[in-house]
Amino acid sequence: SWLANPIGRLVKAGVLKVLSSGPVPDHLAIIMDGNRRYAKQNRLGSAAAGHYRGFDKLREMLFWLLDVGITNVSVYAFSIDNFKRSDEEVGALMSLALDKFRALLSDPDLIHRYEVKVLVTGDLSLVPRDVRAAAEELMEATSGNNKCVLNICFAYTGCYDIGCAVDRVAARVAEGSLAPSDVDAAAVRDSLLTGGMPPVDLLLRTSGEKRLSDFLLWQCSRAHLAFIDTLWPDLSLWDVAGVLLDYQDTRWRQPCR
C-alpha cells in the first residue's frame, strides 16, 4: 500500500489527526462482509483465502481506529448461522480463528503497545476445543489491559446474546438477588455478553448489504448505521474517513442524540 511509504505515512497521520479532532464513537461495531466475493473476484481459489485477507484488513484498520481515539471495537467474525455453510468453509474459518487468536496473543504492536483487552463473545461451546482454548488464553492474557477493548463476536448472534441475558436475569430473580419488581431494561442490558462496554454509537457494514444480520441487536438500538459498497478486504483509509466524517456531521447536527 502507498500508505506505507514516507509521503503516505504523512498523509495518513494528517487524516487521522483531523478525524480525531471531531466527535468519535465510544463504540464502533463492524460487520466485515464481502470476503467470499473478494476471493471470487480476485480468483484467489477459495473462500478461505478471502477470509485471511479480511483478517489482515481488520488488523490494519484497528491501528487507524485506535489512532483516531476509538477505544471500543466489536467485530462480527463468525455468526452461529455460519455453521450452515459447507464443512470445508467452516473448517477453514475455524483454522483461521485458531491461527489469528494465537497471533494476537503475541502481537507486540497491536495488543501490547495499545494495551488492548480482547474479548471473544459468543457460544464457545459450539467451536472446536483448540479454538476455544486459544480464545480463552487470549482473553486471560489481555484481561489486565484497560486502554482499548476489541470484542470479537464469534459463534454469536444478537438473539443468542439477548436470550442469555434474560436467562441471567431470571436466575438472579430465582436465587433472590434481584426482586421481580426491579427487572427492567437496565437489568437485561447489564446482563448482555457485552456488559461493561458502552452502547454502539456507529455500526459499519461493508459490501453493499443493508441489514444487521442478528449482530448486537440490543446494543445497536440507537446507533448510526453506515452501509458502504466496498468489500471488506478492499476497505481503504478513505472509506473509513468518509464513514467517520458522516458520523461526526450527524453528531454536530444532533448533539443531544
Coordinates of N, CA and C in Angstrom, one line a residue:
S1 N 0.8 -1.2 0.0 CA 0.0 0.0 0.0 C 0.9 1.2 0.0
W2 N 0.4 2.3 -0.7 CA 1.2 3.5 -0.8 C 1.2 4.2 0.5
L3 N 0.3 3.8 1.5 CA 0.3 4.5 2.8 C 1.6 4.1 3.6
A4 N 2.3 3.0 3.1 CA 3.5 2.6 3.8 C 4.7 3.4 3.5
N5 N 4.7 4.2 2.4 CA 5.8 5.0 2.0 C 5.8 6.3 2.8
P6 N 6.9 7.1 2.8 CA 7.0 8.2 3.7 C 5.9 9.3 3.5
I7 N 5.6 9.6 2.2 CA 4.5 10.5 1.9 C 3.2 10.0 2.4
G8 N 3.0 8.7 2.1 CA 1.7 8.1 2.5 C 1.5 8.1 4.0
R9 N 2.6 7.9 4.8 CA 2.5 7.9 6.2 C 2.2 9.3 6.7
L10 N 2.7 10.3 6.1 CA 2.3 11.7 6.4 C 0.9 12.0 6.2
V11 N 0.4 11.5 5.0 CA -1.0 11.7 4.6 C -1.9 11.0 5.7
K12 N -1.5 9.8 6.0 CA -2.3 9.0 6.9 C -2.4 9.7 8.3
A13 N -1.3 10.2 8.7 CA -1.2 10.8 10.0 C -2.1 12.1 10.0
G14 N -2.0 12.8 8.9 CA -2.9 14.0 8.8 C -4.3 13.7 8.8
V15 N -4.7 12.7 8.1 CA -6.2 12.3 8.0 C -6.6 11.8 9.4
L16 N -5.8 11.0 10.1 CA -6.3 10.5 11.4 C -6.3 11.6 12.4
K17 N -5.4 12.6 12.3 CA -5.4 13.7 13.2 C -6.7 14.6 13.0
V18 N -7.1 14.8 11.8 CA -8.3 15.5 11.5 C -9.5 14.8 12.1
L19 N -9.6 13.5 11.8 CA -10.7 12.7 12.3 C -10.8 12.7 13.9
S20 N -9.6 12.7 14.5 CA -9.6 12.6 16.0 C -10.0 14.0 16.6
S21 N -10.0 15.0 15.8 CA -10.4 16.3 16.4 C -11.9 16.5 16.5
G22 N -12.7 15.7 15.8 CA -14.1 15.7 15.9 C -14.7 14.7 16.9
P23 N -16.0 14.6 17.1 CA -16.5 13.6 18.0 C -16.3 12.2 17.4
V24 N -15.8 11.3 18.2 CA -15.5 9.9 17.7 C -16.4 9.0 18.5
P25 N -16.9 7.9 17.9 CA -17.7 7.0 18.6 C -17.0 6.3 19.8
D26 N -17.7 6.1 20.9 CA -17.2 5.4 22.0 C -17.1 3.9 21.7
H27 N -18.0 3.4 20.8 CA -18.1 2.0 20.5 C -18.4 1.9 19.0
L28 N -17.6 1.3 18.2 CA -17.8 1.1 16.8 C -18.0 -0.4 16.6
A29 N -19.0 -0.8 15.9 CA -19.3 -2.2 15.6 C -19.2 -2.4 14.1
I30 N -18.6 -3.5 13.7 CA -18.3 -3.7 12.2 C -18.8 -5.1 11.8
I31 N -19.5 -5.1 10.7 CA -19.9 -6.3 10.0 C -19.0 -6.4 8.8
M32 N -18.0 -7.3 8.9 CA -16.9 -7.4 7.9 C -17.4 -8.3 6.8
D33 N -18.1 -7.7 5.9 CA -18.8 -8.5 4.8 C -18.1 -8.4 3.5
G34 N -18.1 -9.4 2.7 CA -17.5 -9.4 1.4 C -16.3 -10.2 1.1
N35 N -15.8 -11.0 2.1 CA -14.6 -11.7 1.9 C -14.7 -12.8 0.8
R36 N -15.9 -13.5 0.8 CA -16.0 -14.5 -0.2 C -16.1 -13.9 -1.6
R37 N -16.8 -12.8 -1.8 CA -16.9 -12.2 -3.1 C -15.6 -11.6 -3.5
Y38 N -14.8 -11.1 -2.5 CA -13.5 -10.6 -2.8 C -12.6 -11.8 -3.4
A39 N -12.7 -12.9 -2.7 CA -11.9 -14.1 -3.2 C -12.3 -14.5 -4.6
K40 N -13.6 -14.5 -4.9 CA -14.1 -14.9 -6.2 C -13.6 -13.9 -7.3
Q41 N -13.8 -12.6 -7.0 CA -13.5 -11.6 -7.9 C -12.0 -11.5 -8.2
N42 N -11.1 -11.9 -7.2 CA -9.7 -11.8 -7.4 C -9.1 -13.2 -7.7
R43 N -10.0 -14.2 -7.9 CA -9.6 -15.5 -8.3 C -8.5 -16.1 -7.3
L44 N -8.8 -16.0 -6.0 CA -7.9 -16.5 -5.0 C -8.0 -18.0 -4.8
G45 N -9.0 -18.6 -5.4 CA -9.0 -20.1 -5.4 C -10.0 -20.7 -4.3
S46 N -10.2 -19.9 -3.2 CA -11.0 -20.5 -2.2 C -11.6 -19.3 -1.4
A47 N -12.7 -19.5 -0.7 CA -13.3 -18.5 0.2 C -12.4 -18.3 1.3
A48 N -11.7 -19.3 1.8 CA -10.8 -19.2 2.9 C -9.7 -18.1 2.7
A49 N -9.2 -18.1 1.4 CA -8.2 -17.1 1.1 C -8.7 -15.6 1.3
G50 N -10.0 -15.5 1.0 CA -10.7 -14.2 1.2 C -10.8 -13.8 2.6
H51 N -11.1 -14.8 3.5 CA -11.2 -14.6 4.9 C -9.8 -14.2 5.5
Y52 N -8.8 -14.8 5.0 CA -7.4 -14.5 5.5 C -7.1 -13.0 5.2
R53 N -7.4 -12.6 3.9 CA -7.2 -11.2 3.6 C -8.1 -10.3 4.4
G54 N -9.3 -10.8 4.8 CA -10.1 -10.0 5.7 C -9.5 -9.8 7.0
F55 N -8.9 -10.8 7.6 CA -8.2 -10.6 8.9 C -7.1 -9.6 8.8
D56 N -6.3 -9.6 7.7 CA -5.2 -8.7 7.5 C -5.8 -7.2 7.5
K57 N -7.0 -7.1 6.8 CA -7.6 -5.8 6.8 C -8.0 -5.3 8.2
L58 N -8.6 -6.3 8.9 CA -9.0 -5.9 10.3 C -7.8 -5.4 11.1
R59 N -6.7 -6.0 11.1 CA -5.6 -5.6 11.8 C -5.1 -4.2 11.4
E60 N -5.1 -4.0 10.1 CA -4.7 -2.7 9.6 C -5.7 -1.6 10.0
M61 N -7.0 -1.9 9.9 CA -8.0 -0.9 10.3 C -7.9 -0.6 11.8
L62 N -7.7 -1.6 12.6 CA -7.6 -1.3 14.1 C -6.6 -0.3 14.4
F63 N -5.5 -0.3 13.8 CA -4.5 0.8 14.0 C -5.1 2.1 13.7
W64 N -5.8 2.3 12.6 CA -6.4 3.5 12.2 C -7.4 4.0 13.3
L65 N -8.2 3.1 13.7 CA -9.3 3.4 14.7 C -8.7 3.8 16.1
L66 N -7.7 3.0 16.5 CA -7.0 3.3 17.8 C -6.3 4.7 17.7
D67 N -5.7 5.0 16.6 CA -5.1 6.3 16.5 C -6.1 7.5 16.4
V68 N -7.3 7.2 16.0 CA -8.3 8.2 16.0 C -8.8 8.4 17.4
G69 N -8.8 7.4 18.2 CA -9.2 7.5 19.6 C -10.5 6.7 19.9
I70 N -10.8 5.8 19.0 CA -11.9 4.9 19.3 C -11.4 3.7 20.2
T71 N -12.0 3.6 21.4 CA -11.5 2.7 22.4 C -12.3 1.4 22.5
N72 N -13.4 1.3 21.9 CA -14.2 0.0 21.9 C -14.6 -0.4 20.5
V73 N -14.2 -1.5 20.0 CA -14.5 -2.0 18.7 C -15.0 -3.4 18.8
S74 N -16.2 -3.7 18.2 CA -16.7 -5.0 18.1 C -16.8 -5.4 16.7
V75 N -16.4 -6.7 16.4 CA -16.4 -7.2 15.0 C -17.2 -8.5 15.0
Y76 N -17.9 -8.6 13.9 CA -18.7 -9.9 13.7 C -17.8 -10.8 12.9
A77 N -17.1 -11.7 13.6 CA -16.2 -12.6 13.0 C -16.8 -13.9 12.5
F78 N -17.8 -14.4 13.3 CA -18.5 -15.7 12.9 C -19.8 -15.8 13.6
S79 N -20.9 -15.8 12.8 CA -22.2 -16.0 13.3 C -22.5 -17.4 13.6
I80 N -23.4 -17.7 14.5 CA -23.9 -19.0 14.7 C -24.5 -19.6 13.4
D81 N -25.1 -18.7 12.7 CA -25.7 -19.1 11.4 C -24.7 -19.6 10.4
N82 N -23.4 -19.2 10.6 CA -22.4 -19.5 9.6 C -22.1 -21.0 9.7
F83 N -22.5 -21.7 10.7 CA -22.3 -23.2 10.8 C -23.1 -23.9 9.7
K84 N -24.0 -23.2 9.1 CA -24.8 -23.8 8.0 C -24.0 -23.8 6.7
R85 N -22.9 -23.2 6.6 CA -22.0 -23.2 5.4 C -21.4 -24.6 5.2
S86 N -20.7 -24.7 4.1 CA -20.1 -26.0 3.9 C -19.1 -26.4 4.9
D87 N -18.9 -27.7 5.2 CA -17.9 -28.2 6.2 C -16.5 -27.6 5.8
E88 N -16.2 -27.6 4.6 CA -14.9 -27.1 4.2 C -14.7 -25.6 4.6
E89 N -15.7 -24.8 4.3 CA -15.5 -23.4 4.7 C -15.5 -23.2 6.2
V90 N -16.4 -23.9 6.9 CA -16.4 -23.8 8.4 C -15.1 -24.2 9.0
G91 N -14.6 -25.3 8.4 CA -13.3 -25.8 8.9 C -12.2 -24.8 8.7
A92 N -12.2 -24.2 7.5 CA -11.2 -23.2 7.2 C -11.3 -22.0 8.1
L93 N -12.6 -21.6 8.4 CA -12.7 -20.4 9.3 C -12.3 -20.8 10.7
M94 N -12.5 -22.0 11.2 CA -12.0 -22.4 12.5 C -10.5 -22.4 12.5
S95 N -9.9 -22.9 11.5 CA -8.4 -22.8 11.4 C -7.9 -21.4 11.4
L96 N -8.6 -20.5 10.7 CA -8.2 -19.1 10.6 C -8.3 -18.5 12.0
A97 N -9.4 -18.8 12.7 CA -9.6 -18.3 14.1 C -8.5 -18.8 15.0
L98 N -8.1 -20.0 14.9 CA -7.1 -20.6 15.8 C -5.8 -19.9 15.5
D99 N -5.4 -19.7 14.2 CA -4.2 -19.0 13.8 C -4.1 -17.6 14.4
K100 N -5.2 -16.9 14.2 CA -5.2 -15.5 14.5 C -5.4 -15.2 16.0
F101 N -6.1 -16.0 16.7 CA -6.1 -15.9 18.2 C -4.7 -16.0 18.7
R102 N -4.0 -17.0 18.2 CA -2.6 -17.3 18.6 C -1.7 -16.1 18.2
A103 N -1.9 -15.6 17.0 CA -1.1 -14.5 16.5 C -1.3 -13.2 17.4
L104 N -2.6 -12.9 17.7 CA -2.9 -11.8 18.5 C -2.2 -11.9 19.9
L105 N -2.1 -13.1 20.4 CA -1.6 -13.3 21.7 C -0.1 -12.7 21.8
S106 N 0.6 -12.8 20.7 CA 2.0 -12.3 20.7 C 2.2 -11.1 19.8
D107 N 1.1 -10.4 19.6 CA 1.2 -9.2 18.7 C 1.8 -8.0 19.5
P108 N 3.0 -7.7 19.4 CA 3.6 -6.6 20.2 C 3.1 -5.2 19.9
D109 N 2.7 -5.0 18.6 CA 2.3 -3.7 18.2 C 0.8 -3.4 18.6
L110 N -0.1 -4.3 18.2 CA -1.5 -4.1 18.4 C -1.9 -4.3 19.8
I111 N -1.6 -5.4 20.4 CA -2.1 -5.8 21.7 C -1.3 -5.1 22.8
H112 N 0.0 -5.1 22.7 CA 0.8 -4.6 23.9 C 1.0 -3.1 23.8
R113 N 1.4 -2.5 22.7 CA 1.6 -1.1 22.6 C 0.4 -0.3 22.9
Y114 N -0.8 -0.8 22.4 CA -2.0 -0.1 22.6 C -2.8 -0.6 23.8
E115 N -2.3 -1.6 24.5 CA -2.9 -2.2 25.7 C -4.3 -2.5 25.4
V116 N -4.5 -3.4 24.4 CA -5.9 -3.8 24.0 C -6.3 -5.1 24.8
K117 N -7.5 -5.0 25.4 CA -8.1 -6.1 26.0 C -9.0 -6.8 24.9
V118 N -8.8 -8.1 24.8 CA -9.6 -8.8 23.8 C -10.6 -9.7 24.5
L119 N -11.9 -9.5 24.0 CA -13.0 -10.4 24.4 C -13.4 -11.2 23.2
V120 N -13.7 -12.5 23.4 CA -14.3 -13.3 22.4 C -15.7 -13.7 22.9
T121 N -16.7 -13.1 22.3 CA -18.0 -13.1 22.7 C -18.9 -14.1 21.9
G122 N -19.5 -15.0 22.5 CA -20.4 -15.9 21.8 C -20.5 -17.3 22.5
D123 N -21.1 -18.2 21.8 CA -21.3 -19.6 22.4 C -20.1 -20.4 22.0
L124 N -19.0 -20.3 22.8 CA -17.8 -21.0 22.5 C -17.9 -22.5 22.7
S125 N -19.0 -23.0 23.3 CA -19.2 -24.4 23.4 C -19.4 -25.1 22.0
L126 N -19.7 -24.2 21.0 CA -20.0 -24.7 19.6 C -18.8 -24.9 18.8
V127 N -17.6 -24.4 19.2 CA -16.4 -24.4 18.4 C -15.5 -25.5 18.9
P128 N -14.5 -25.9 18.0 CA -13.6 -26.9 18.4 C -12.8 -26.6 19.7
R129 N -12.4 -27.6 20.4 CA -11.8 -27.4 21.7 C -10.5 -26.5 21.6
D130 N -9.7 -26.7 20.6 CA -8.4 -26.0 20.5 C -8.7 -24.5 20.2
V131 N -9.8 -24.2 19.4 CA -10.1 -22.8 19.1 C -10.6 -22.2 20.4
R132 N -11.5 -22.9 21.2 CA -12.0 -22.4 22.4 C -10.8 -22.1 23.4
A133 N -9.9 -23.0 23.5 CA -8.8 -22.9 24.4 C -7.9 -21.6 24.0
A134 N -7.7 -21.4 22.7 CA -6.9 -20.3 22.2 C -7.6 -19.0 22.6
A135 N -9.0 -19.0 22.4 CA -9.7 -17.8 22.7 C -9.7 -17.5 24.2
E136 N -9.8 -18.5 25.0 CA -9.7 -18.3 26.5 C -8.4 -17.8 26.9
E137 N -7.3 -18.4 26.3 CA -6.0 -17.9 26.6 C -5.7 -16.5 26.2
L138 N -6.2 -16.1 25.1 CA -6.1 -14.7 24.6 C -6.8 -13.8 25.6
M139 N -8.0 -14.1 26.0 CA -8.8 -13.2 26.9 C -8.1 -13.1 28.3
E140 N -7.6 -14.3 28.7 CA -6.9 -14.2 30.0 C -5.6 -13.4 30.0
A141 N -4.9 -13.6 28.9 CA -3.6 -12.8 28.8 C -3.8 -11.3 28.6
T142 N -4.9 -10.9 28.1 CA -5.1 -9.5 27.9 C -6.1 -8.9 28.9
S143 N -6.5 -9.6 29.9 CA -7.5 -9.2 30.8 C -7.1 -8.0 31.6
G144 N -5.8 -7.8 31.8 CA -5.3 -6.6 32.6 C -5.1 -5.4 31.8
N145 N -5.3 -5.4 30.4 CA -5.2 -4.2 29.6 C -6.5 -3.4 29.7
N146 N -6.3 -2.1 29.7 CA -7.5 -1.3 30.0 C -7.7 0.0 29.2
K147 N -6.8 0.1 28.1 CA -7.0 1.3 27.3 C -8.0 1.1 26.2
C148 N -8.1 -0.1 25.6 CA -9.0 -0.3 24.5 C -9.5 -1.7 24.6
V149 N -10.7 -1.9 24.0 CA -11.3 -3.2 24.0 C -11.6 -3.7 22.6
L150 N -11.2 -4.8 22.2 CA -11.5 -5.5 20.9 C -12.4 -6.6 21.2
N151 N -13.7 -6.5 20.9 CA -14.7 -7.6 21.1 C -14.9 -8.4 19.8
I152 N -14.4 -9.6 19.8 CA -14.6 -10.4 18.6 C -15.8 -11.3 18.8
C153 N -16.9 -11.0 18.1 CA -18.1 -11.8 18.2 C -18.0 -13.1 17.4
F154 N -17.9 -14.2 18.0 CA -17.5 -15.5 17.4 C -18.5 -16.5 17.9
A155 N -19.1 -17.2 16.9 CA -20.2 -18.1 17.3 C -21.3 -17.3 18.0
Y156 N -21.7 -16.2 17.5 CA -22.5 -15.2 18.1 C -23.7 -14.9 17.3
T157 N -24.8 -14.6 17.9 CA -25.9 -13.8 17.3 C -26.5 -12.9 18.4
G158 N -27.2 -11.8 17.9 CA -27.8 -10.9 18.9 C -28.9 -11.6 19.7
C159 N -29.7 -12.5 19.0 CA -30.7 -13.2 19.7 C -30.2 -14.1 20.8
Y160 N -29.1 -14.8 20.5 CA -28.4 -15.6 21.5 C -28.0 -14.8 22.7
D161 N -27.4 -13.6 22.4 CA -27.0 -12.7 23.5 C -28.1 -12.3 24.3
I162 N -29.2 -11.8 23.7 CA -30.4 -11.4 24.5 C -31.0 -12.6 25.3
G163 N -31.1 -13.7 24.7 CA -31.6 -14.9 25.4 C -30.7 -15.2 26.6
C164 N -29.4 -15.2 26.5 CA -28.5 -15.4 27.6 C -28.8 -14.4 28.7
A165 N -28.9 -13.1 28.3 CA -29.2 -12.0 29.3 C -30.5 -12.3 30.1
V166 N -31.5 -12.7 29.4 CA -32.8 -12.9 30.0 C -32.6 -14.1 31.0
D167 N -31.9 -15.1 30.6 CA -31.7 -16.3 31.5 C -30.9 -15.8 32.8
R168 N -30.0 -15.0 32.6 CA -29.2 -14.5 33.8 C -30.1 -13.7 34.7
V169 N -30.9 -12.8 34.1 CA -31.9 -12.1 35.0 C -32.8 -13.0 35.7
A170 N -33.4 -14.0 35.0 CA -34.3 -14.9 35.6 C -33.6 -15.7 36.7
A171 N -32.3 -16.1 36.5 CA -31.6 -16.8 37.6 C -31.4 -15.9 38.8
R172 N -31.1 -14.7 38.6 CA -31.0 -13.8 39.8 C -32.3 -13.6 40.5
V173 N -33.4 -13.6 39.8 CA -34.7 -13.5 40.5 C -35.0 -14.8 41.3
A174 N -34.6 -15.9 40.6 CA -34.9 -17.2 41.3 C -34.0 -17.4 42.6
E175 N -32.8 -16.9 42.6 CA -32.0 -17.0 43.7 C -32.2 -15.9 44.8
G176 N -33.0 -15.0 44.4 CA -33.4 -13.9 45.4 C -32.5 -12.7 45.4
S177 N -31.5 -12.6 44.5 CA -30.6 -11.5 44.5 C -31.2 -10.3 43.7
L178 N -32.3 -10.5 43.0 CA -33.0 -9.4 42.2 C -34.5 -9.6 42.4
A179 N -35.1 -8.5 42.9 CA -36.5 -8.6 43.1 C -37.2 -8.5 41.7
P180 N -38.3 -9.2 41.6 CA -39.1 -9.2 40.3 C -39.5 -7.7 39.9
S181 N -39.7 -6.9 40.9 CA -40.1 -5.5 40.6 C -39.0 -4.7 40.1
D182 N -37.7 -5.2 40.2 CA -36.5 -4.5 39.7 C -36.1 -5.0 38.4
V183 N -36.8 -5.9 37.8 CA -36.5 -6.3 36.4 C -36.9 -5.3 35.4
D184 N -35.9 -4.7 34.7 CA -36.2 -3.7 33.7 C -35.2 -3.8 32.6
A185 N -35.2 -2.8 31.7 CA -34.3 -2.9 30.5 C -32.9 -2.8 31.0
A186 N -32.6 -2.0 32.0 CA -31.2 -1.9 32.5 C -30.7 -3.2 33.0
A187 N -31.5 -4.0 33.7 CA -31.1 -5.3 34.2 C -30.7 -6.2 33.1
V188 N -31.5 -6.2 32.0 CA -31.2 -7.0 30.8 C -29.9 -6.5 30.2
R189 N -29.8 -5.2 30.0 CA -28.6 -4.6 29.3 C -27.3 -5.0 30.1
D190 N -27.4 -4.9 31.4 CA -26.2 -5.2 32.2 C -25.8 -6.7 32.2
S191 N -26.8 -7.5 31.7 CA -26.5 -9.0 31.7 C -26.1 -9.4 30.3
L192 N -26.0 -8.5 29.3 CA -25.6 -8.9 28.0 C -24.1 -9.4 28.0
L193 N -23.7 -10.1 27.0 CA -22.4 -10.6 26.9 C -21.4 -9.4 26.8
T194 N -21.9 -8.3 26.3 CA -21.0 -7.1 26.2 C -21.2 -6.1 27.4
G195 N -21.8 -6.6 28.5 CA -22.0 -5.8 29.7 C -20.7 -5.2 30.1
G196 N -20.7 -3.9 30.4 CA -19.4 -3.2 30.7 C -18.9 -2.4 29.5
M197 N -19.3 -2.7 28.3 CA -19.0 -1.9 27.1 C -20.1 -0.9 26.9
P198 N -19.8 0.3 26.4 CA -20.8 1.3 26.1 C -21.7 0.8 24.9
P199 N -22.9 1.4 24.8 CA -23.7 1.0 23.6 C -23.0 1.4 22.3
V200 N -23.4 0.8 21.3 CA -22.8 1.0 20.0 C -23.2 2.4 19.5
D201 N -22.3 3.3 19.1 CA -22.6 4.6 18.5 C -22.7 4.5 17.0
L202 N -21.8 3.7 16.4 CA -21.7 3.6 15.0 C -21.5 2.2 14.5
L203 N -22.4 1.8 13.6 CA -22.2 0.4 13.0 C -21.9 0.6 11.5
L204 N -20.8 -0.1 11.1 CA -20.4 -0.1 9.7 C -20.5 -1.5 9.2
R205 N -21.2 -1.6 8.0 CA -21.2 -2.8 7.2 C -20.7 -2.6 5.8
T206 N -19.8 -3.4 5.4 CA -19.3 -3.3 4.1 C -20.0 -4.2 3.1
S207 N -19.7 -4.1 1.8 CA -20.1 -5.0 0.7 C -21.5 -4.7 0.1
G208 N -22.2 -3.6 0.6 CA -23.4 -3.2 0.0 C -24.7 -3.8 0.6
E209 N -24.5 -4.7 1.5 CA -25.7 -5.3 2.2 C -26.2 -4.3 3.2
K210 N -27.5 -4.2 3.4 CA -28.1 -3.2 4.3 C -29.0 -3.9 5.3
R211 N -28.4 -4.6 6.2 CA -29.1 -5.4 7.2 C -28.1 -5.6 8.4
L212 N -28.7 -5.9 9.6 CA -27.9 -6.1 10.7 C -27.4 -7.6 10.9
S213 N -28.1 -8.5 10.3 CA -27.8 -9.9 10.3 C -27.6 -10.4 11.8
D214 N -28.5 -10.0 12.6 CA -28.6 -10.5 14.0 C -27.3 -10.2 14.8
F215 N -26.7 -9.0 14.6 CA -25.5 -8.6 15.2 C -25.8 -7.5 16.2
L216 N -25.5 -7.7 17.5 CA -25.6 -6.7 18.6 C -26.9 -5.9 18.5
L217 N -28.0 -6.6 18.4 CA -29.3 -6.0 18.2 C -29.7 -5.0 19.3
W218 N -29.5 -5.4 20.5 CA -29.8 -4.6 21.7 C -28.8 -3.4 21.7
Q219 N -27.6 -3.7 21.5 CA -26.5 -2.7 21.7 C -26.6 -1.6 20.6
C220 N -27.2 -1.9 19.4 CA -27.2 -1.0 18.3 C -28.5 -0.2 18.2
S221 N -29.3 -0.2 19.3 CA -30.7 0.3 19.2 C -30.7 1.8 18.9
R222 N -29.6 2.5 19.2 CA -29.5 4.0 18.8 C -28.3 4.3 18.0
A223 N -27.8 3.3 17.4 CA -26.5 3.5 16.6 C -26.8 4.2 15.3
H224 N -25.8 5.0 14.9 CA -25.8 5.5 13.5 C -25.3 4.3 12.6
L225 N -26.1 4.1 11.5 CA -25.8 3.0 10.6 C -25.1 3.4 9.4
A226 N -24.0 2.8 9.0 CA -23.3 3.1 7.8 C -23.1 1.9 6.9
F227 N -23.7 1.9 5.7 CA -23.6 0.8 4.8 C -22.8 1.3 3.6
I228 N -21.7 0.6 3.3 CA -20.9 1.0 2.1 C -20.7 -0.1 1.2
D229 N -20.5 0.2 -0.1 CA -20.4 -0.9 -1.1 C -19.1 -1.6 -1.1
T230 N -18.0 -1.0 -0.6 CA -16.7 -1.6 -0.7 C -16.7 -3.0 0.0
L231 N -16.0 -4.0 -0.6 CA -15.8 -5.3 0.0 C -14.8 -5.1 1.1
W232 N -15.0 -5.9 2.2 CA -14.2 -5.7 3.4 C -12.7 -5.7 3.1
P233 N -12.1 -6.7 2.4 CA -10.7 -6.7 2.2 C -10.2 -5.5 1.4
D234 N -11.1 -4.8 0.7 CA -10.7 -3.6 -0.1 C -10.9 -2.3 0.6
L235 N -11.3 -2.4 1.9 CA -11.6 -1.2 2.6 C -10.3 -0.3 2.7
S236 N -10.5 1.0 2.4 CA -9.4 1.9 2.4 C -9.5 2.9 3.6
L237 N -8.5 3.6 3.8 CA -8.5 4.7 4.8 C -9.5 5.8 4.4
W238 N -9.7 6.0 3.1 CA -10.7 7.0 2.6 C -12.1 6.5 2.9
D239 N -12.4 5.2 2.8 CA -13.7 4.7 3.2 C -14.0 4.9 4.7
V240 N -13.0 4.6 5.5 CA -13.1 4.8 6.9 C -13.3 6.3 7.3
A241 N -12.6 7.2 6.6 CA -12.7 8.6 6.8 C -14.1 9.1 6.5
G242 N -14.6 8.6 5.3 CA -15.9 9.0 4.9 C -17.0 8.6 5.9
V243 N -16.9 7.4 6.4 CA -17.9 6.9 7.4 C -17.8 7.8 8.7
L244 N -16.6 8.0 9.2 CA -16.4 8.8 10.4 C -16.8 10.2 10.2
L245 N -16.6 10.8 9.1 CA -17.0 12.2 8.9 C -18.5 12.3 8.8
D246 N -19.1 11.3 8.2 CA -20.6 11.3 8.2 C -21.2 11.2 9.6
Y247 N -20.6 10.3 10.4 CA -21.0 10.2 11.8 C -20.8 11.5 12.5
Q248 N -19.7 12.1 12.3 CA -19.4 13.4 13.0 C -20.4 14.5 12.6
D249 N -20.7 14.5 11.3 CA -21.7 15.5 10.8 C -23.0 15.3 11.5
T250 N -23.4 14.0 11.6 CA -24.7 13.7 12.3 C -24.6 14.1 13.8
R251 N -23.5 13.9 14.5 CA -23.4 14.3 15.9 C -23.5 15.8 16.0
W252 N -22.8 16.5 15.1 CA -22.9 18.0 15.2 C -24.3 18.5 14.9
R253 N -25.0 17.9 14.1 CA -26.4 18.3 13.8 C -27.4 17.9 14.8
Q254 N -27.1 16.8 15.5 CA -28.0 16.3 16.6 C -27.2 16.0 17.8
P255 N -26.7 17.1 18.5 CA -25.8 16.9 19.6 C -26.4 16.2 20.8
C256 N -27.7 16.2 20.9 CA -28.3 15.6 22.1 C -28.7 14.2 21.9
R257 N -28.4 13.7 20.8 CA -28.9 12.3 20.5 C -28.3 11.3 21.5

